Coordinates of C-alpha atoms in Angstrom, one line a residue:
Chain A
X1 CA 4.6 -18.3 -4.6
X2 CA 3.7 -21.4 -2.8
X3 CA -0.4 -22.8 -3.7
X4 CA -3.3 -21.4 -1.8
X5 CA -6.7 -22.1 -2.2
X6 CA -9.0 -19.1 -2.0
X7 CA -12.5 -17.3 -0.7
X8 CA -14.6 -14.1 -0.8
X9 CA -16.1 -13.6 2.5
X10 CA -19.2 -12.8 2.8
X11 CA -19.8 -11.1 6.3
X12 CA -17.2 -9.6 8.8
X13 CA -18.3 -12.4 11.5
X14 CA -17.7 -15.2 8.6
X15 CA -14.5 -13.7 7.7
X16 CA -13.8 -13.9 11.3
X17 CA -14.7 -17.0 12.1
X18 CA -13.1 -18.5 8.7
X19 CA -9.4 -17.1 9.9
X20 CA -9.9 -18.1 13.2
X21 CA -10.4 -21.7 12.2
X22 CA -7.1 -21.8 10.2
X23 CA -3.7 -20.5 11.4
X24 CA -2.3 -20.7 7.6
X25 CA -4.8 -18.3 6.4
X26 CA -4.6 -14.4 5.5
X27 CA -7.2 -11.7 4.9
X28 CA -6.5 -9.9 1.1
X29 CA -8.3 -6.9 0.8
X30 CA -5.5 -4.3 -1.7
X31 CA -3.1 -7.2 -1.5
X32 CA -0.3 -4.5 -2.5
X33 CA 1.7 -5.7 0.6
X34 CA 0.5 -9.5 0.9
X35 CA 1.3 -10.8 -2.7
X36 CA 5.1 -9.0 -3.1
X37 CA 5.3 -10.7 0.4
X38 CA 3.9 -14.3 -0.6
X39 CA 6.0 -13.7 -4.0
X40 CA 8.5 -13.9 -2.3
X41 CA 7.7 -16.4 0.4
X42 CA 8.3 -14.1 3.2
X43 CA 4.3 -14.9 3.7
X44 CA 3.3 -18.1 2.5
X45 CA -0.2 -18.6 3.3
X46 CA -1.8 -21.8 2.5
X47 CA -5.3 -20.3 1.9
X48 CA -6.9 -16.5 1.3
X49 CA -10.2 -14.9 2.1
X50 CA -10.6 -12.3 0.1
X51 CA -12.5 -9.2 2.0
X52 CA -13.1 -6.7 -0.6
X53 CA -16.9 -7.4 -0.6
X54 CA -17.7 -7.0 3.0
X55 CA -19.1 -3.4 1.9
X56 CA -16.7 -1.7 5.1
X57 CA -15.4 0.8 2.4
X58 CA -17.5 4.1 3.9
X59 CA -16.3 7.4 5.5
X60 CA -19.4 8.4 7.5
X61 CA -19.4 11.1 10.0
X62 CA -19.5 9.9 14.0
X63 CA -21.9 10.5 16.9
X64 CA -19.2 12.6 18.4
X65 CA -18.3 15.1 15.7
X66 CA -15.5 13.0 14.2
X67 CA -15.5 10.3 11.3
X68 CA -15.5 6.7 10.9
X69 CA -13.2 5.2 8.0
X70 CA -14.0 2.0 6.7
X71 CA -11.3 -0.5 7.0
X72 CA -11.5 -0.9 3.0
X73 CA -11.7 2.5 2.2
X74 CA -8.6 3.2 -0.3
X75 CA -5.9 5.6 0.1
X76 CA -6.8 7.9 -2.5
X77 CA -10.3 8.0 -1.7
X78 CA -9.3 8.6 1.7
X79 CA -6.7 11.7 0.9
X80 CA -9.5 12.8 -1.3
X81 CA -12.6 13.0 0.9
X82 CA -13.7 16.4 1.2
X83 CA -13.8 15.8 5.2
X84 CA -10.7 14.8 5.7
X85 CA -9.1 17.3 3.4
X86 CA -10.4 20.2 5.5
X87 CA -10.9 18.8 8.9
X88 CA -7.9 16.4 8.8
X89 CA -5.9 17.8 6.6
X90 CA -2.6 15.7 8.0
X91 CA -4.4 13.0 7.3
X92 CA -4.7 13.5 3.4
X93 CA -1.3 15.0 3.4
X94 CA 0.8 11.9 5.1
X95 CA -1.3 9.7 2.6
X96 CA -0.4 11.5 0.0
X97 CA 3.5 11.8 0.7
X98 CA 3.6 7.5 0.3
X99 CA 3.7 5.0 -2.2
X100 CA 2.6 5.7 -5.6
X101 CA -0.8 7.1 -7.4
X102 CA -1.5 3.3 -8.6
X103 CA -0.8 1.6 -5.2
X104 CA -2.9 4.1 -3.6
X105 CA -5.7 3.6 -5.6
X106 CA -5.7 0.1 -4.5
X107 CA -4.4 0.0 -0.8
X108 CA -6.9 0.3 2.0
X109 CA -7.0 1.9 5.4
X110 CA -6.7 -1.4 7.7
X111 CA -3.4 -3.0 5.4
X112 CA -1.8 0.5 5.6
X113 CA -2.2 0.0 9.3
X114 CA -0.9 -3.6 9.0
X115 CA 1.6 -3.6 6.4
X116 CA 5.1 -4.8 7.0
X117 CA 8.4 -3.3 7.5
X118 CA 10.5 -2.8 4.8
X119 CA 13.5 -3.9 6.6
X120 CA 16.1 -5.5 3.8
X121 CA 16.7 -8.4 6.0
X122 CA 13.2 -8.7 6.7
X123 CA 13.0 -9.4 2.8
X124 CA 15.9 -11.6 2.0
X125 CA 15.1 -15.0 3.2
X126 CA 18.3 -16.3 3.2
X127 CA 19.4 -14.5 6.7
X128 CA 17.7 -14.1 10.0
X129 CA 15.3 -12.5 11.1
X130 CA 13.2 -12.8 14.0
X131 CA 10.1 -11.4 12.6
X132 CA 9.9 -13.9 9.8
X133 CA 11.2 -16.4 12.0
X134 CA 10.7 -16.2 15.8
X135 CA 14.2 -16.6 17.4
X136 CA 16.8 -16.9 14.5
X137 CA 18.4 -14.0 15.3
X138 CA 18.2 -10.3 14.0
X139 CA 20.6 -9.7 11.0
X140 CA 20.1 -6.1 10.9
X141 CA 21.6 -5.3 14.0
X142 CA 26.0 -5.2 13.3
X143 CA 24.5 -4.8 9.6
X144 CA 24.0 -1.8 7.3
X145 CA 21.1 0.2 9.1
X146 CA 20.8 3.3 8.0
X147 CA 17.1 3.2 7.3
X148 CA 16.5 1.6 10.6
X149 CA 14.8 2.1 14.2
X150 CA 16.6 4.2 17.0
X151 CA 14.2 4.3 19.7
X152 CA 11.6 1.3 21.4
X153 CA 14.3 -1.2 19.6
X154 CA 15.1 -4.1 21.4
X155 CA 17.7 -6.7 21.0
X156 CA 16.0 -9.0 18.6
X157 CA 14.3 -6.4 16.2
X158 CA 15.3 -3.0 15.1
X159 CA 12.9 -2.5 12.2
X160 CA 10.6 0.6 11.5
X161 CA 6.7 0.8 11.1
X162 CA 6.9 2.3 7.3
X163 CA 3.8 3.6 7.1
X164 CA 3.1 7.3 6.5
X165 CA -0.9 6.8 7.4
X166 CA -0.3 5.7 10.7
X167 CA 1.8 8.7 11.7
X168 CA -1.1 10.8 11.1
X169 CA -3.7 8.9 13.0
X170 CA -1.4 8.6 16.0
X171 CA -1.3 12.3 16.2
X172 CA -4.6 12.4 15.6
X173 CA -6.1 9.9 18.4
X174 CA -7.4 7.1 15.9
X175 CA -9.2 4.3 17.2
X176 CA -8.8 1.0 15.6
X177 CA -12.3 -1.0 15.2
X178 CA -12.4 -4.6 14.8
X179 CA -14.8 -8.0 15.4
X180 CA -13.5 -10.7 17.0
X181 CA -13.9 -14.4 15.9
X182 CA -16.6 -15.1 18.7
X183 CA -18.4 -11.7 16.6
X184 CA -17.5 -9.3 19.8
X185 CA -16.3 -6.1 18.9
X186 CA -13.3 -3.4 20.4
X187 CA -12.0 -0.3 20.1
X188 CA -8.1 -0.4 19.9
X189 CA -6.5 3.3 20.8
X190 CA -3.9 3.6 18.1
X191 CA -1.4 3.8 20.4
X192 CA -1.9 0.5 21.7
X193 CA -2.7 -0.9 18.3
X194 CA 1.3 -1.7 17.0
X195 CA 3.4 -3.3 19.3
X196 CA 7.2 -2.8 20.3
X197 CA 9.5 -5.4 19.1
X198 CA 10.5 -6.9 23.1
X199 CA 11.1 -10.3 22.4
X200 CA 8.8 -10.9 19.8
X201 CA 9.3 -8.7 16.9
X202 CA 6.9 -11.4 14.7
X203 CA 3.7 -9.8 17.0
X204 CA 2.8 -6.8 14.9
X205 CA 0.0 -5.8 16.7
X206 CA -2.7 -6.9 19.6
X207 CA -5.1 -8.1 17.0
X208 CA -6.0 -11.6 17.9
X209 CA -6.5 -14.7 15.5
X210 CA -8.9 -14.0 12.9
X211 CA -10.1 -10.5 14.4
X212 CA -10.9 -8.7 11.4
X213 CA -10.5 -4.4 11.4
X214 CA -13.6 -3.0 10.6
X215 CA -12.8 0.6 10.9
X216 CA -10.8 3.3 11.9
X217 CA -12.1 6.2 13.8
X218 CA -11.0 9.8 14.7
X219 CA -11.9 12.1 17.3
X220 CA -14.0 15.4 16.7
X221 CA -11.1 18.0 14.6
X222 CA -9.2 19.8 16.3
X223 CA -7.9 22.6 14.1
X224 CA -4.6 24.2 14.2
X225 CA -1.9 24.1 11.4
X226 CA -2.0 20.4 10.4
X227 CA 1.4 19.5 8.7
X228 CA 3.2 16.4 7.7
X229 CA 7.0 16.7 6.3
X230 CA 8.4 13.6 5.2
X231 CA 12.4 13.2 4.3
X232 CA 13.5 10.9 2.0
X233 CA 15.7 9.5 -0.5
X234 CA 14.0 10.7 -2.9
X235 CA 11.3 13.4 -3.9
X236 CA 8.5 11.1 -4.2
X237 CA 8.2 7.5 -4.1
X238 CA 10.4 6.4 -1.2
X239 CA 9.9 5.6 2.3
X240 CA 10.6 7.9 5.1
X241 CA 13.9 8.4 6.8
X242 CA 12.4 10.5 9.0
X243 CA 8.6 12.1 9.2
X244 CA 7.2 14.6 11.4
X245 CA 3.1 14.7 11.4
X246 CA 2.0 17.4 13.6
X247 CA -1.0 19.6 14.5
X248 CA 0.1 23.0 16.2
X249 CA -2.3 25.4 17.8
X250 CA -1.9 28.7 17.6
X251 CA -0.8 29.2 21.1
X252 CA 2.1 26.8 20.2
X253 CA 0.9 23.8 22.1
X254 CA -0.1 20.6 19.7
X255 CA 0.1 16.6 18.9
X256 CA 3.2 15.4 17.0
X257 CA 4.1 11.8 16.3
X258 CA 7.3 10.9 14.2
X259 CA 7.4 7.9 11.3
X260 CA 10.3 6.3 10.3
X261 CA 12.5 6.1 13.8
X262 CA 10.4 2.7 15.7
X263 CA 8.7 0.0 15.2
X264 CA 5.4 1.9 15.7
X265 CA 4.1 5.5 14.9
X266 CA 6.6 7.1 17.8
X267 CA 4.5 9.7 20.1
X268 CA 5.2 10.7 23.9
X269 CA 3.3 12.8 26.1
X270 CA 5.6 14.6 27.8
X271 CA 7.7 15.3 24.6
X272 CA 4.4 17.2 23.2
X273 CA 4.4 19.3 26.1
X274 CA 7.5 20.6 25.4
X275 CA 6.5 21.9 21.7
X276 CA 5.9 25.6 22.8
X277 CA 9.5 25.5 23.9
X278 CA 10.5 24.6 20.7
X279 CA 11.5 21.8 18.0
X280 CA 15.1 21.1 20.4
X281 CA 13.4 20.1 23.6
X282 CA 10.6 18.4 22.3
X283 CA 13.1 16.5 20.2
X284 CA 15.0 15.5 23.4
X285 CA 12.2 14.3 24.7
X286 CA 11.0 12.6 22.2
X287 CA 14.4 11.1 21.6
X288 CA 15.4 10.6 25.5
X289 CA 15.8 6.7 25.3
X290 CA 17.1 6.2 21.9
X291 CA 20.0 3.8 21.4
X292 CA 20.9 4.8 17.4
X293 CA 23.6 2.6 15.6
X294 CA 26.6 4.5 13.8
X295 CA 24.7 4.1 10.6
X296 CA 21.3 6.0 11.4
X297 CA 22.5 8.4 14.1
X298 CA 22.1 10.8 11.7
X299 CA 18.2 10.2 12.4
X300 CA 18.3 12.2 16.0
X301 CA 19.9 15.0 14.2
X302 CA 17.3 14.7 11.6
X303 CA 14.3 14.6 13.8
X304 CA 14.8 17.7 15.6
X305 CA 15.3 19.3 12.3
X306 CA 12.7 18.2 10.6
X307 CA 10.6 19.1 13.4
X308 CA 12.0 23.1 13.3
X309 CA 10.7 22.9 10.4
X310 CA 7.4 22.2 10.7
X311 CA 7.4 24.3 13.8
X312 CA 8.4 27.4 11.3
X313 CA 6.0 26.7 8.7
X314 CA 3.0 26.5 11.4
X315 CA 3.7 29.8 12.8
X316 CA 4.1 31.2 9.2
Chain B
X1 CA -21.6 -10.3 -2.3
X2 CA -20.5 -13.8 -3.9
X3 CA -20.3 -16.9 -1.9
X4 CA -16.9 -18.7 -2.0
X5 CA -16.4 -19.9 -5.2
X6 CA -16.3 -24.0 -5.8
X7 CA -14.3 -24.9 -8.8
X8 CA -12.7 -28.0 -9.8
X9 CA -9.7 -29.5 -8.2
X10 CA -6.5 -29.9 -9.5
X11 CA -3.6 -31.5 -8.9
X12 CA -3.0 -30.0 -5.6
X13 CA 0.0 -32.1 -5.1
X14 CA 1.9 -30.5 -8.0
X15 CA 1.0 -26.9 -7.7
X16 CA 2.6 -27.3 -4.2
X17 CA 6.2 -26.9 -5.6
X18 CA 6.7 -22.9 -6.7
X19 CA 9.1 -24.4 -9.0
X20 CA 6.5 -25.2 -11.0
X21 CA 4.5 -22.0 -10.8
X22 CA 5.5 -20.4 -14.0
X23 CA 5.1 -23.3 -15.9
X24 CA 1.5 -23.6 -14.1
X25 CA 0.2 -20.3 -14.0
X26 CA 0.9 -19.8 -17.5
X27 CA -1.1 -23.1 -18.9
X28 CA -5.1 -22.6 -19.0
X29 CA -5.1 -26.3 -20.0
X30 CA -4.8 -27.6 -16.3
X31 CA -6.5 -30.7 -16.6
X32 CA -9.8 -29.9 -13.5
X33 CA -11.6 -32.9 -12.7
X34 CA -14.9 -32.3 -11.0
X35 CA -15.0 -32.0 -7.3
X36 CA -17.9 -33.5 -4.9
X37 CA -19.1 -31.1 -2.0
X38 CA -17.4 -30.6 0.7
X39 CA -14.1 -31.7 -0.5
X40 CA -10.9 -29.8 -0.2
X41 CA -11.1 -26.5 -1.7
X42 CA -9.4 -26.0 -5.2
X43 CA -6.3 -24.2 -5.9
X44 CA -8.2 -22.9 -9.1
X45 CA -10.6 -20.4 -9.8
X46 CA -12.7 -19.8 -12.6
X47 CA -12.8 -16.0 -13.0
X48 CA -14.8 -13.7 -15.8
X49 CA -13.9 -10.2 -16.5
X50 CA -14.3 -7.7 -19.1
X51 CA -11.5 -6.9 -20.7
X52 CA -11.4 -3.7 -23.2
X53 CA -14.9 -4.2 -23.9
X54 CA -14.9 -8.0 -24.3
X55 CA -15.6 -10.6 -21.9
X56 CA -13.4 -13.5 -21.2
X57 CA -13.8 -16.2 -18.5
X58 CA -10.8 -18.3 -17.6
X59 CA -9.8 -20.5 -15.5
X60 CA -7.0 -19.6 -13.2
X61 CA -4.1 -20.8 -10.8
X62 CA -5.5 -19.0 -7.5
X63 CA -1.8 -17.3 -7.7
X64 CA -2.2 -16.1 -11.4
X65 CA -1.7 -12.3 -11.3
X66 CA -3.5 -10.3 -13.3
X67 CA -0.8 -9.3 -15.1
X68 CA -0.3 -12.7 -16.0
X69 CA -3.7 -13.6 -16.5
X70 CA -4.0 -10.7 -19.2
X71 CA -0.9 -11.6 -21.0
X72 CA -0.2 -15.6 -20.7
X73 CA -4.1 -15.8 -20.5
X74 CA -5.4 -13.4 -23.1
X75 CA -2.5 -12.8 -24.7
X76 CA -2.4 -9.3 -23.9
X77 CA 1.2 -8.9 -24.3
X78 CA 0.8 -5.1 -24.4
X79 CA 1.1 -5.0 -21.0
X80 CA 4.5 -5.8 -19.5
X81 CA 6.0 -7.4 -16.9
X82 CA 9.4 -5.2 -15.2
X83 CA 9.6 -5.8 -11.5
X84 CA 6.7 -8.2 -10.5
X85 CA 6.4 -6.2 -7.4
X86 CA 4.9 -3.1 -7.9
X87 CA 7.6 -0.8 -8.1
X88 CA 8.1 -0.1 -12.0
X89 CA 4.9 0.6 -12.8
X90 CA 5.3 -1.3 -16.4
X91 CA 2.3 -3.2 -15.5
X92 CA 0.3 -0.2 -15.3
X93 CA -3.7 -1.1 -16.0
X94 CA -7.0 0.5 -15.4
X95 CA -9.6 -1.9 -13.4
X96 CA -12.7 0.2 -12.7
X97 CA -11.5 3.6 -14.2
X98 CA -8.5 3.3 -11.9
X99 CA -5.3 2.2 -12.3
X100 CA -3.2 0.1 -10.9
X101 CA -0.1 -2.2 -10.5
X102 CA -1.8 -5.2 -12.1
X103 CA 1.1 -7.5 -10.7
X104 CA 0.4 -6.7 -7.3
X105 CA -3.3 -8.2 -7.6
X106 CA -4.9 -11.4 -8.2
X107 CA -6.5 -12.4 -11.3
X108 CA -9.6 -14.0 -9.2
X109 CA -10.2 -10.8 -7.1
X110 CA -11.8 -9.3 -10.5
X111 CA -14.6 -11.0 -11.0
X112 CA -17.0 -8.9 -13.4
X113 CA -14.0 -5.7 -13.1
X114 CA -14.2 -4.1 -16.1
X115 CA -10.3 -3.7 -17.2
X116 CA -8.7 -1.7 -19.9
X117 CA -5.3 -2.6 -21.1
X118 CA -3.3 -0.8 -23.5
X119 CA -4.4 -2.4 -26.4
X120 CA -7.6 -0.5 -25.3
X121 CA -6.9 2.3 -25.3
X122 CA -5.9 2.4 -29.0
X123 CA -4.5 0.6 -31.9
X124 CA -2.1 1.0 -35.1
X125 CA -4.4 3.3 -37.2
X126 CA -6.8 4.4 -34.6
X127 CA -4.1 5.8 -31.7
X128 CA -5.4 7.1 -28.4
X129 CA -4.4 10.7 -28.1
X130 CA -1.6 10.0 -25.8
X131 CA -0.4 7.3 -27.9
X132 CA -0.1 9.5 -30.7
X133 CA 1.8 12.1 -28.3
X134 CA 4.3 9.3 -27.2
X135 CA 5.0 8.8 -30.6
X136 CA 5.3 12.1 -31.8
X137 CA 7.4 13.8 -28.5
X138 CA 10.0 10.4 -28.8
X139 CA 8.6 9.5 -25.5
X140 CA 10.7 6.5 -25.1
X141 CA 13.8 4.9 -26.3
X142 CA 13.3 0.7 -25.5
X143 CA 9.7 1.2 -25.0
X144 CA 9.3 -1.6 -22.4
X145 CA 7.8 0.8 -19.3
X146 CA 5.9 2.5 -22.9
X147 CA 2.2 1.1 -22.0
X148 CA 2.3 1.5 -18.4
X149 CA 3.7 5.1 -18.9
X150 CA 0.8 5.8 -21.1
X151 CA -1.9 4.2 -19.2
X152 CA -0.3 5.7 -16.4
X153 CA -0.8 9.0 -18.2
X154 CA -4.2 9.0 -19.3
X155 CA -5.3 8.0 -16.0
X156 CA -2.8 10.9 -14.1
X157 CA -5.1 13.6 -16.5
X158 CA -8.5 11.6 -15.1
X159 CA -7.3 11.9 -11.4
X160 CA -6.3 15.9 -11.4
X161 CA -9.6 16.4 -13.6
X162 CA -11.6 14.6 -10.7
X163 CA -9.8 17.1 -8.1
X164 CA -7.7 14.3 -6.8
X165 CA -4.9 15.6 -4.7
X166 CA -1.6 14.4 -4.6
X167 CA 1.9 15.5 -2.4
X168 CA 2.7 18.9 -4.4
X169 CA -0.6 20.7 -4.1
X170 CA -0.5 23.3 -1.8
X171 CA -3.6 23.9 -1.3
X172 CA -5.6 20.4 -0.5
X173 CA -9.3 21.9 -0.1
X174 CA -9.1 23.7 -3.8
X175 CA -8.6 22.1 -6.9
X176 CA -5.0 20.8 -7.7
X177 CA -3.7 22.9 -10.8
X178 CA -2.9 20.9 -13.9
X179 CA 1.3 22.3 -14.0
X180 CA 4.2 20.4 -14.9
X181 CA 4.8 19.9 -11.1
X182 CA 2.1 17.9 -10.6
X183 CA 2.2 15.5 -13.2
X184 CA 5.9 15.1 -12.8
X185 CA 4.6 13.8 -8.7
X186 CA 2.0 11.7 -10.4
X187 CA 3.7 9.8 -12.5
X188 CA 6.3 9.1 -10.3
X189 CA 5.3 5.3 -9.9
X190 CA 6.4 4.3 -12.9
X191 CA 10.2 4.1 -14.2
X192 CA 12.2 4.2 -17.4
X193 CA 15.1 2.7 -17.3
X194 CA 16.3 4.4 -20.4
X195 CA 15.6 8.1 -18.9
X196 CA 13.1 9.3 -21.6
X197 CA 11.2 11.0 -18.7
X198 CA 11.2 14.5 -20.5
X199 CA 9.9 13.4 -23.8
X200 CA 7.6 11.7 -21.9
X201 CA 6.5 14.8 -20.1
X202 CA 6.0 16.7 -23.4
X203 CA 3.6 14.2 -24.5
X204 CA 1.8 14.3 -21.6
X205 CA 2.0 17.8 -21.1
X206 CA 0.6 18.5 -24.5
X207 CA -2.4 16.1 -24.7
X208 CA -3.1 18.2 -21.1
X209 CA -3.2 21.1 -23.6
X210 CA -1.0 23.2 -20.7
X211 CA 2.4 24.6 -20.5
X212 CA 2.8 25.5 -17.5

């Protein structure tokens, strides 16, 4: 791990303002991603601000009938709040299905959101790979890709988003909170919150220098049979191949977004309208630009299945 | 909330090579030499944190983990080192009633954290409960993933007595039930090499007094 020197912030607009002014340094807040990273020098920030006391750790309910999650809150706290374990019940469940009972009691809302892919070549430094070093060429693609992307992939990046959490909140409508280092604020729709790879598969997201996440809301509940199936390698403890989160209605119409295919929480409008008609059409559609390799063609196969199968046990 | 912390500056220069990092993270005895206002910030930290009962303050690397802080540091050496990256589970500590991987964290991120290690739980003579069950069940062979099983453990008992739910309870909103099923889920973030997982259950299981 390369030197760093180090600082607790002590407001959201200092923390801000602090990263803004210095390109080399990272927020830590659960640091469960960031430190196996800069272990390894995939990240090798020359100085940390430590955001664990900026007191954004609160799940509080919203003007609108919904909820507000701090950006600190922690995993478990989150899968354990009464709220969302009624209300948002896919919520609890996708957070539940990742990592492991110790990394969850430490990882918080906003570094879910932001954590890294676990792409292999992403992680061994001695090939390229355009994310950790814009335009050195992608090494996963003609490698072993099994675990990879097969739709939004482009030519330079074909790495999944691995989180679990952020399947849930894209089916459920999150909004991503931040301030800016000039102290404005925004609301980010999840959907626009992670990137596609394009070009520049090192851009993770729209947040700008030293905008700090603050919070992530969700809409008023909506009800319905709230599932999320994950497959995996194995029974607990792995990352997806393939997840389904959904929310079904009783007249068979609902919200579904699939982990473990892109680069980003993968949701499509027109797919979703084709749930009544059934796990095979809404599949296609989901599905309808996807460009798998030998390796992880599997992954279509396994998308429409694992998507029957939510679509049986929400009718059951 | 603290203000950044100004400690002494050391040797900058040196702790820029991670070849050195072991070597330096390991060695409380960096020379500091005292540091006028407004001068570059350190790349040490002085932290202080109760640890099983007893306060220490040291004086860290910024990169020290707290793994490393508790066993090159305090000479905790109960706790072990396996992966370094969070995946074993061998480092397995309780910070705050929780626990966690304590190699994926930083030693200065606990100021006044109140941490209990294995050697904490109990000693020769004076055995925690699931100590004792470790011991009697044969719950390991090497005994290297041994503490962070058991602190693991203690903790998994905390977390379904405090309703916490986890990816095999079927119902979310009630209680999770305290079965076999769910600790087996629980636990699952820490490995044995040597495959003892089943004595290890029936030590677990019987200091949760079920059999179900």
């Amino acid at each position: 791990m390369r030197a760093f020197t180090y600082e607790r912030a002590s407001s959201v607009e200092a923390a801000a303002k602090a990263a803004a002014s210095n390109s080399q340094a990272r927020f830590i807040a659960g640091g469960t991603n960031l430190l196996d990273l800069m272990k390894l020098e995939i990240e090798t920030p020359t100085h940390l601000i430590d955001i664990n006391g900026l007191g954004v750790d609160k799940i509080e309910g919203t003007q609108e009938g919904g909820v507000r999650i701090g950006a600190l809150v922690r995993n478990t706290d989150l899968a354990a709040h009464e709220t969302i374990r009624r209300d948002y019940g896919l919520l609890s469940r996708a957070l539940l299905a990742g990592a492991s009972g110790q990394l969850r009691n430490k990882a918080t809302t906003a570094g879910n959101l932001l954590q890294r892919t676990r792409c292999p070549y992403f992680y061994d430094t001695n090939q390229p790979c355009n994310k950790r070093q814009q335009g050195s060429g992608c090494s996963a693609i003609g490698g072993f890709t099994r675990q990879h992307a097969v739709v939004g992939t482009s030519d330079a990046c074909i790495a999944t988003h691995p989180s679990d959490m952020a399947v849930a909140m894209r089916a459920l409508d999150a909004v991503v909170e931040t301030v800016k280092a000039d102290g404005s604020r925004r609301s980010v729709p999840i959907e626009d919150f992670h990137r596609l790879p394009g070009d520049t598969p090192h851009i993770e997201t729209v947040l700008e220098a030293g905008e700090v996440v603050t919070a992530v809301t969700l809409p008023p509940p909506v009800g319905g049979k709230q599932i999320y199936r994950k497959v995996r390698d194995r029974a607990s403890y792995a990352f997806a191949l393939v997840s389904v989160g959904a929310v079904i209605q009783s007249d068979g119409t609902g919200q579904v977004a699939v982990g473990g295919i892109a680069h980003k929480p993968w949701r499509i409008a027109t797919a979703e309208a084709e749930l009544p008609r059934g796990a095979k059409s809404t599949a296609d559609a989901l599905l309808a630009d996807a460009r798998p390799t030998e390796q992880n063609r599997f992954k279509i196969d396994l998308v429409r299945r694992t998507l029957g199968a939510v679509l049986t046990e929400a009718r059951g | 909330m603290a203000s950044p912390i100004h400690l002494e500056l050391s040797r900058p220069q040196l702790l820029i090579s991670s070849v050195v990092t072991s070597v330096v993270t390991g060695t409380a005895a960096e020379a500091a030499t005292a540091q006028s206002p407004g001068a570059e910030m350190p790349q040490n930290s002085k932290v202080s944190m109760i640890v099983n009962d007893e306060r220490h303050e040291i004086e860290v690397d910024n990169r020290t983990s707290l793994l490393d802080a508790l066993r090159e540091h305090l000479r905790l050496t109960g706790t072990k080192k396996g992966c370094d990256h969070g995946q074993c589970g061998a480092c397995t500590v309780m910070v705050e009633g929780r626990r966690i991987n304590s190699c994926l964290t930083l030693a200065v991120m606990h100021q006044g954290d109140e941490i209990t290690t294995i050697e904490g739980l109990g000693e020769p003579g004076n055995l925690h409960p699931m100590q004792a069950a470790f011991v009697k069940h044969d719950g390991f062979q090497c005994g290297y993933c041994t503490p962070g099983q058991i602190c693991s453990a203690v903790a998994v008992l905390e977390e379904i007595k405090a309703g916490i739910p986890s990816h095999v309870t079927s119902d979310i909103t009630a209680a999770a039930p305290l079965t076999t099923t769910e600790i087996r889920e629980r636990m699952s973030g820490n490995i044995c090499r040597c495959g003892a997982y089943s004595n290890i259950m029936d030590a677990i299981v019987e200091v949760a007094g079920t059999r179900a």
